[in-house]
C-alpha cells in the first residue's frame, strides 16, 4: 500500500519557468527601499519654499549665498511610512524619479509629537543633516511643513518647505 505522501509527490508538476517580466518584478520588489508590510501614513507631493546657503566654502562668492532664495522640488514626493518592523521611515522622491529612504541612508526617524490633527517626526542623519517634518490635517486639507539642515555637507544648506498631501492617516 502506497503512502499518501508518495502519491502526492508523483502528482506534482515540474515548476514553470519564470519569464523575464516575473524576474524583473521580483528584483524590483527585493531592491525596493520599502519593506513588505510597510504602511503609508502620509503621501505628499512637490515641495515649495526657501533655502539659505551660508557664504562659506566653495559657494562663498556665489551671488545667491548669504540670503534666502526660492527653492523647491516641484516634481518631488514625500511619504511617511511605517516599516514591517514598525519603525518610521521617510521616503523621498525627487525630480529624477529616484526614491530614497531615510532609514536606508542611516537616519533615525523619531516620532516627536502626535495628536488628532498633526504628527511630527525628526530624521537625524549620521552624515551631518537633520530634517523635521510636521504633517497637519489643516482646514484646507492635509499638508506637511518640513525643514532640512545640512550642516556637514560640501555645500551647507538650511531650508524650509511646504507640500500638499493627498493622504494623511492620523488615527
Coordinates of N, CA and C in Angstrom, one line a residue:
X1 N 0.8 -1.2 0.0 CA 0.0 0.0 0.0 C 0.9 1.2 0.0
X2 N 0.6 2.1 -0.9 CA 1.4 3.4 -1.0 C 0.9 4.4 0.0
X3 N 1.9 5.2 0.5 CA 1.5 6.2 1.4 C 1.0 7.4 0.6
X4 N 0.2 8.2 1.3 CA -0.4 9.4 0.6 C 0.7 10.4 0.1
X5 N 1.8 10.5 0.9 CA 2.9 11.4 0.6 C 3.5 11.0 -0.8
X6 N 3.7 9.7 -1.0 CA 4.4 9.3 -2.3 C 3.4 9.6 -3.4
X7 N 2.1 9.4 -3.3 CA 1.2 9.7 -4.3 C 1.2 11.2 -4.7
X8 N 1.2 12.0 -3.6 CA 1.2 13.5 -3.8 C 2.5 13.9 -4.5
X9 N 3.6 13.3 -4.1 CA 4.9 13.7 -4.7 C 4.9 13.3 -6.2
X10 N 4.3 12.2 -6.6 CA 4.2 11.9 -8.0 C 3.3 12.8 -8.8
X11 N 2.3 13.4 -8.1 CA 1.3 14.2 -8.8 C 1.9 15.6 -9.0
X12 N 2.9 16.0 -8.4 CA 3.5 17.3 -8.6 C 4.0 17.5 -10.0
X13 N 3.7 18.7 -10.5 CA 4.2 19.1 -11.8 C 5.5 19.8 -11.7
X14 N 6.2 19.7 -12.8 CA 7.5 20.5 -12.8 C 7.2 21.9 -12.7
X15 N 8.0 22.7 -12.0 CA 7.8 24.1 -11.9 C 7.9 24.8 -13.2
X16 N 7.0 25.8 -13.4 CA 7.0 26.6 -14.6 C 8.3 27.5 -14.6
X17 N 8.8 27.8 -15.8 CA 9.9 28.7 -15.9 C 9.4 30.1 -15.8
X18 N 10.2 30.9 -15.0 CA 9.8 32.3 -14.9 C 10.2 33.1 -16.1
X19 N 9.3 33.9 -16.5 CA 9.6 34.8 -17.6 C 10.4 36.0 -17.2
X20 N 11.0 36.7 -18.1 CA 11.8 37.9 -17.8 C 11.0 38.9 -17.0
X21 N 9.8 39.1 -17.3 CA 8.9 40.1 -16.6 C 8.8 39.7 -15.1
X22 N 8.6 38.4 -14.8 CA 8.5 38.0 -13.4 C 9.8 38.2 -12.7
X23 N 10.9 37.9 -13.3 CA 12.2 38.1 -12.7 C 12.4 39.5 -12.4
X24 N 12.1 40.4 -13.4 CA 12.3 41.9 -13.2 C 11.5 42.4 -12.1
X25 N 10.2 42.0 -12.0 CA 9.3 42.4 -11.0 C 9.8 42.0 -9.6
X26 N 10.3 40.7 -9.5 CA 10.8 40.2 -8.3 C 12.0 40.9 -7.8
X27 N 12.9 41.3 -8.8 CA 14.1 42.0 -8.5 C 13.8 43.4 -7.9
X28 N 12.8 44.1 -8.6 CA 12.3 45.4 -8.1 C 11.8 45.3 -6.7
X29 N 11.0 44.3 -6.4 CA 10.5 44.2 -5.0 C 11.6 44.0 -4.0
X30 N 12.6 43.1 -4.3 CA 13.6 42.9 -3.4 C 14.5 44.1 -3.2
X31 N 14.7 44.9 -4.2 CA 15.6 46.0 -4.2 C 14.9 47.3 -3.7
X32 N 13.6 47.2 -3.5 CA 12.8 48.4 -3.1 C 13.2 48.8 -1.8
X33 N 13.2 50.2 -1.5 CA 13.5 50.7 -0.2 C 12.4 50.5 0.8
X34 N 11.3 50.1 0.4 CA 10.1 49.9 1.3 C 10.0 48.4 1.5
X35 N 9.9 48.0 2.8 CA 9.8 46.6 3.2 C 8.4 46.2 2.9
X36 N 8.2 44.9 2.7 CA 6.9 44.3 2.7 C 6.3 44.5 4.0
X37 N 5.0 44.8 4.0 CA 4.3 45.1 5.2 C 4.4 46.6 5.7
X38 N 5.0 47.4 4.9 CA 5.1 48.8 5.2 C 3.7 49.4 5.0
X39 N 3.4 50.4 5.8 CA 2.1 51.1 5.7 C 2.3 52.6 5.6
X40 N 1.7 53.2 4.6 CA 1.8 54.7 4.4 C 1.0 55.4 5.4
X41 N 1.6 56.4 6.0 CA 0.8 57.3 7.0 C 0.5 58.6 6.3
X42 N 1.4 59.1 5.4 CA 1.1 60.3 4.7 C 1.8 60.2 3.3
X43 N 1.1 60.7 2.3 CA 1.7 60.8 0.9 C 1.5 62.2 0.4
X44 N 2.6 62.9 0.2 CA 2.6 64.3 -0.2 C 3.3 64.6 -1.5
X45 N 3.0 65.7 -2.1 CA 3.5 66.0 -3.4 C 4.7 66.9 -3.4
X46 N 4.9 67.7 -4.4 CA 6.0 68.6 -4.6 C 6.1 69.6 -3.5
X47 N 7.3 70.1 -3.2 CA 7.6 71.0 -2.1 C 8.0 72.3 -2.6
X48 N 7.6 73.4 -2.0 CA 8.0 74.8 -2.4 C 8.4 75.5 -1.1
X49 N 9.4 76.3 -1.2 CA 9.9 77.0 0.0 C 11.1 77.9 -0.3
X50 N 11.9 78.0 0.7 CA 13.1 78.8 0.6 C 14.3 78.1 1.2
X51 N 15.5 78.5 0.7 CA 16.8 77.9 1.2 C 17.8 79.0 1.5
X52 N 18.7 78.7 2.4 CA 19.7 79.7 2.7 C 21.0 78.9 2.7
X53 N 22.0 79.5 1.9 CA 23.3 78.9 1.7 C 24.3 79.9 2.4
X54 N 25.0 79.5 3.4 CA 25.9 80.4 4.1 C 27.1 80.7 3.1
X55 N 27.7 81.9 3.3 CA 28.8 82.3 2.5 C 30.1 81.7 3.0
X56 N 30.2 80.4 2.8 CA 31.4 79.7 3.1 C 31.8 78.7 2.1
X57 N 33.0 78.2 2.1 CA 33.4 77.1 1.2 C 33.4 77.5 -0.2
X58 N 33.0 76.5 -1.0 CA 33.0 76.7 -2.5 C 32.0 77.7 -3.0
X59 N 31.0 78.0 -2.2 CA 29.9 78.9 -2.7 C 30.1 80.3 -2.1
X60 N 31.2 80.6 -1.4 CA 31.3 81.9 -0.8 C 31.2 83.1 -1.7
X61 N 31.6 82.9 -3.0 CA 31.5 84.0 -3.9 C 30.2 84.0 -4.8
X62 N 29.4 83.0 -4.6 CA 28.1 82.9 -5.4 C 27.2 84.0 -4.9
X63 N 26.5 84.7 -5.9 CA 25.6 85.8 -5.6 C 24.3 85.4 -4.8
X64 N 24.0 84.1 -4.8 CA 22.8 83.6 -4.1 C 23.1 83.2 -2.7
X65 N 24.4 83.3 -2.2 CA 24.7 82.9 -0.9 C 24.5 84.1 0.1
X66 N 24.3 83.8 1.3 CA 24.1 84.8 2.3 C 22.7 85.4 2.3
X67 N 21.8 84.8 1.6 CA 20.4 85.3 1.6 C 19.4 84.2 1.4
X68 N 18.2 84.4 1.7 CA 17.2 83.4 1.4 C 16.8 83.4 0.0
X69 N 16.7 82.3 -0.7 CA 16.3 82.2 -2.1 C 15.2 81.2 -2.3
X70 N 14.4 81.4 -3.3 CA 13.3 80.5 -3.6 C 13.9 79.1 -3.9
X71 N 13.3 78.1 -3.4 CA 13.8 76.7 -3.6 C 12.6 75.7 -3.6
X72 N 12.8 74.6 -4.1 CA 11.7 73.6 -4.1 C 12.0 72.4 -4.9
X73 N 11.1 71.4 -4.8 CA 11.2 70.2 -5.6 C 9.8 70.0 -6.2
X74 N 9.5 70.7 -7.3 CA 8.1 70.7 -7.8 C 7.6 69.3 -8.2
X75 N 8.5 68.4 -8.6 CA 8.0 67.1 -9.0 C 8.3 66.0 -7.9
X76 N 8.6 66.5 -6.7 CA 9.0 65.6 -5.6 C 7.8 64.9 -5.0
X77 N 8.2 64.0 -4.0 CA 7.1 63.3 -3.3 C 7.7 62.9 -1.9
X78 N 7.0 63.1 -0.9 CA 7.3 62.7 0.5 C 6.3 61.7 1.0
X79 N 6.8 60.6 1.5 CA 5.9 59.6 2.1 C 6.4 59.3 3.5
X80 N 5.5 59.4 4.5 CA 5.8 58.9 5.8 C 5.2 57.6 5.9
X81 N 6.0 56.6 6.3 CA 5.6 55.2 6.4 C 6.1 54.5 7.6
X82 N 5.4 53.4 8.0 CA 6.0 52.5 9.0 C 6.5 51.3 8.2
X83 N 7.6 50.8 8.7 CA 8.2 49.6 8.0 C 7.6 48.3 8.6
X84 N 7.9 47.2 8.1 CA 7.4 45.9 8.6 C 7.8 45.7 10.0
X85 N 8.9 46.3 10.4 CA 9.4 46.2 11.8 C 8.8 47.3 12.7
X86 N 7.8 48.0 12.2 CA 7.0 49.1 12.9 C 7.9 50.3 13.3
X87 N 8.9 50.5 12.4 CA 9.8 51.7 12.6 C 9.3 52.8 11.6
X88 N 9.4 54.0 11.9 CA 9.1 55.1 11.0 C 10.2 55.3 9.9
X89 N 9.7 55.7 8.7 CA 10.7 56.0 7.6 C 10.1 57.1 6.8
X90 N 11.0 57.9 6.2 CA 10.6 58.9 5.3 C 11.1 58.5 3.9
X91 N 10.2 58.4 3.0 CA 10.6 58.1 1.6 C 10.5 59.4 0.8
X92 N 11.6 59.7 0.1 CA 11.7 60.9 -0.6 C 11.9 60.7 -2.1
X93 N 10.9 61.1 -2.9 CA 11.1 61.0 -4.4 C 11.5 62.3 -5.0
X94 N 12.5 62.3 -5.9 CA 12.9 63.6 -6.5 C 12.5 63.6 -7.9
X95 N 12.9 64.7 -8.6 CA 12.5 65.0 -9.9 C 13.0 64.0 -10.9
X96 N 14.1 63.3 -10.6 CA 14.7 62.3 -11.5 C 13.9 61.0 -11.4
X97 N 13.0 60.8 -10.5 CA 12.2 59.6 -10.4 C 12.8 58.7 -9.3
X98 N 13.9 59.0 -8.8 CA 14.5 58.2 -7.7 C 13.8 58.3 -6.4
X99 N 13.8 57.2 -5.7 CA 13.1 57.2 -4.3 C 14.2 56.8 -3.3
X100 N 14.3 57.6 -2.3 CA 15.3 57.4 -1.3 C 14.6 57.2 0.1
X101 N 15.2 56.3 0.9 CA 14.6 56.0 2.2 C 15.6 56.6 3.2
X102 N 15.0 57.4 4.1 CA 15.8 58.0 5.2 C 16.5 56.9 6.0
X103 N 15.7 55.8 6.3 CA 16.3 54.7 7.1 C 17.4 54.0 6.4
X104 N 17.3 53.8 5.1 CA 18.3 53.2 4.3 C 19.6 54.1 4.2
X105 N 19.4 55.4 4.3 CA 20.5 56.4 4.3 C 21.2 56.5 5.7
X106 N 20.7 55.7 6.7 CA 21.3 55.7 8.0 C 20.6 56.6 9.0
X107 N 19.5 57.2 8.6 CA 18.8 58.2 9.5 C 18.0 57.4 10.6
X108 N 17.9 58.0 11.7 CA 17.0 57.6 12.8 C 15.8 58.5 12.6
X109 N 14.6 57.9 12.4 CA 13.4 58.7 12.2 C 12.6 58.5 13.5
X110 N 12.4 59.7 14.2 CA 11.9 59.6 15.6 C 10.5 60.4 15.7
X111 N 9.5 59.8 16.3 CA 8.3 60.4 16.5 C 8.5 61.5 17.6
X112 N 8.1 62.7 17.3 CA 8.2 63.8 18.3 C 6.9 64.2 19.0
X113 N 5.8 64.2 18.2 CA 4.5 64.6 18.7 C 3.4 64.0 17.8
X114 N 2.3 63.7 18.4 CA 1.2 63.2 17.7 C -0.1 63.6 18.4
X115 N -1.1 64.1 17.6 CA -2.4 64.5 18.1 C -3.4 64.2 17.0
X116 N -4.7 64.6 17.3 CA -5.7 64.4 16.3 C -5.6 65.1 15.0
X117 N -4.8 66.2 15.0 CA -4.6 67.0 13.8 C -3.2 67.1 13.3
X118 N -2.2 66.5 14.0 CA -0.8 66.6 13.5 C 0.0 65.5 13.9
X119 N 1.1 65.3 13.2 CA 2.1 64.3 13.6 C 3.5 64.9 13.2
X120 N 4.4 64.9 14.1 CA 5.7 65.5 13.9 C 6.8 64.4 14.1
X121 N 7.8 64.4 13.1 CA 8.9 63.5 13.2 C 10.2 64.2 12.9
X122 N 11.3 63.6 13.4 CA 12.6 64.2 13.3 C 13.5 63.1 12.6
X123 N 14.2 63.4 11.6 CA 15.1 62.5 10.9 C 16.6 63.0 11.2
X124 N 17.4 62.2 11.8 CA 18.8 62.6 12.1 C 19.7 61.7 11.3
X125 N 20.5 62.3 10.5 CA 21.4 61.5 9.6 C 22.8 61.5 10.2
X126 N 23.5 60.4 10.2 CA 24.8 60.4 10.7 C 25.8 61.2 9.9
X127 N 25.5 61.5 8.7 CA 26.4 62.2 7.8 C 26.4 63.7 8.1
X128 N 25.5 64.2 9.0 CA 25.5 65.6 9.4 C 24.4 66.3 8.8
X129 N 23.1 65.8 9.0 CA 21.9 66.5 8.5 C 20.8 66.2 9.4
X130 N 19.9 67.2 9.6 CA 18.7 67.0 10.4 C 17.5 67.5 9.6
X131 N 16.4 66.7 9.6 CA 15.2 67.1 8.9 C 14.0 67.0 9.9
X132 N 13.1 68.0 9.8 CA 11.9 67.9 10.6 C 10.7 67.9 9.7
X133 N 9.7 67.1 10.0 CA 8.5 67.0 9.2 C 7.3 67.1 10.2
X134 N 6.4 68.1 9.9 CA 5.2 68.1 10.7 C 4.0 68.0 9.7
X135 N 3.3 67.0 9.8 CA 2.1 66.7 9.0 C 0.9 67.2 9.7
X136 N 0.1 68.1 9.0 CA -1.1 68.7 9.6 C -2.3 68.2 8.8
X137 N -3.4 68.0 9.5 CA -4.7 67.9 8.9 C -5.4 69.3 9.0
X138 N -5.0 70.2 8.1 CA -5.5 71.6 8.3 C -6.8 71.8 7.6
X139 N -7.4 72.9 7.8 CA -8.8 73.2 7.2 C -8.8 73.2 5.7
X140 N -7.7 73.5 5.1 CA -7.6 73.4 3.6 C -7.2 72.1 3.1
X141 N -6.9 71.1 3.9 CA -6.5 69.8 3.5 C -5.2 69.4 4.1
X142 N -4.8 68.1 4.0 CA -3.6 67.7 4.6 C -2.3 68.3 4.0
X143 N -1.3 68.6 4.8 CA -0.1 69.3 4.3 C 1.0 68.9 5.2
X144 N 2.3 69.1 4.7 CA 3.5 68.9 5.5 C 4.3 70.1 5.4
X145 N 4.8 70.6 6.6 CA 5.8 71.6 6.7 C 7.1 70.9 7.1
X146 N 8.1 71.1 6.3 CA 9.4 70.4 6.7 C 10.6 71.3 6.5
X147 N 11.6 71.0 7.2 CA 12.9 71.7 7.1 C 14.0 70.7 7.0
X148 N 15.1 71.3 6.4 CA 16.3 70.5 6.2 C 17.5 71.3 6.6
X149 N 18.4 70.8 7.4 CA 19.6 71.5 7.8 C 20.8 70.5 7.5
X150 N 21.5 70.8 6.4 CA 22.7 70.0 6.0 C 23.9 70.8 6.5
X151 N 24.3 70.5 7.7 CA 25.4 71.3 8.3 C 26.8 70.7 8.1
X152 N 26.9 69.5 7.6 CA 28.2 68.8 7.4 C 28.4 68.4 6.0
X153 N 27.7 69.1 5.1 CA 27.8 68.8 3.6 C 28.8 69.7 2.9
X154 N 29.2 69.3 1.8 CA 30.1 70.1 1.0 C 29.6 71.5 0.7
X155 N 28.2 71.5 0.5 CA 27.5 72.8 0.4 C 26.5 72.8 1.5
X156 N 26.8 73.5 2.6 CA 25.8 73.6 3.7 C 24.6 74.3 3.3
X157 N 23.4 73.9 3.8 CA 22.1 74.5 3.4 C 21.1 74.3 4.5
X158 N 20.3 75.4 4.7 CA 19.2 75.4 5.6 C 18.0 75.7 4.8
X159 N 16.9 74.9 4.9 CA 15.8 75.2 4.0 C 14.5 74.8 4.7
X160 N 13.4 75.5 4.3 CA 12.1 75.3 4.9 C 11.1 75.2 3.7
X161 N 10.2 74.2 3.8 CA 9.3 73.9 2.6 C 7.9 73.6 3.1
X162 N 6.9 73.6 2.2 CA 5.6 73.2 2.4 C 5.1 72.4 1.2
X163 N 4.4 71.3 1.5 CA 3.8 70.5 0.4 C 2.4 70.0 0.8
X164 N 1.5 70.0 -0.2 CA 0.2 69.4 0.0 C 0.3 67.9 0.0
X165 N -0.6 67.3 0.8 CA -0.6 65.8 0.9 C -1.9 65.3 0.3
X166 N -1.8 64.2 -0.4 CA -3.0 63.5 -0.9 C -3.7 62.7 0.1
X167 N -2.9 62.3 1.1 CA -3.3 61.3 2.1 C -2.6 61.6 3.4
X168 N -3.4 61.5 4.5 CA -2.8 61.6 5.9 C -3.6 60.8 6.8
X169 N -3.0 59.8 7.4 CA -3.8 59.0 8.4 C -3.2 59.2 9.8
X170 N -4.0 59.8 10.7 CA -3.5 60.2 12.0 C -4.1 59.3 13.1
X171 N -4.9 58.4 12.8 CA -5.5 57.6 13.9 C -4.6 56.5 14.4

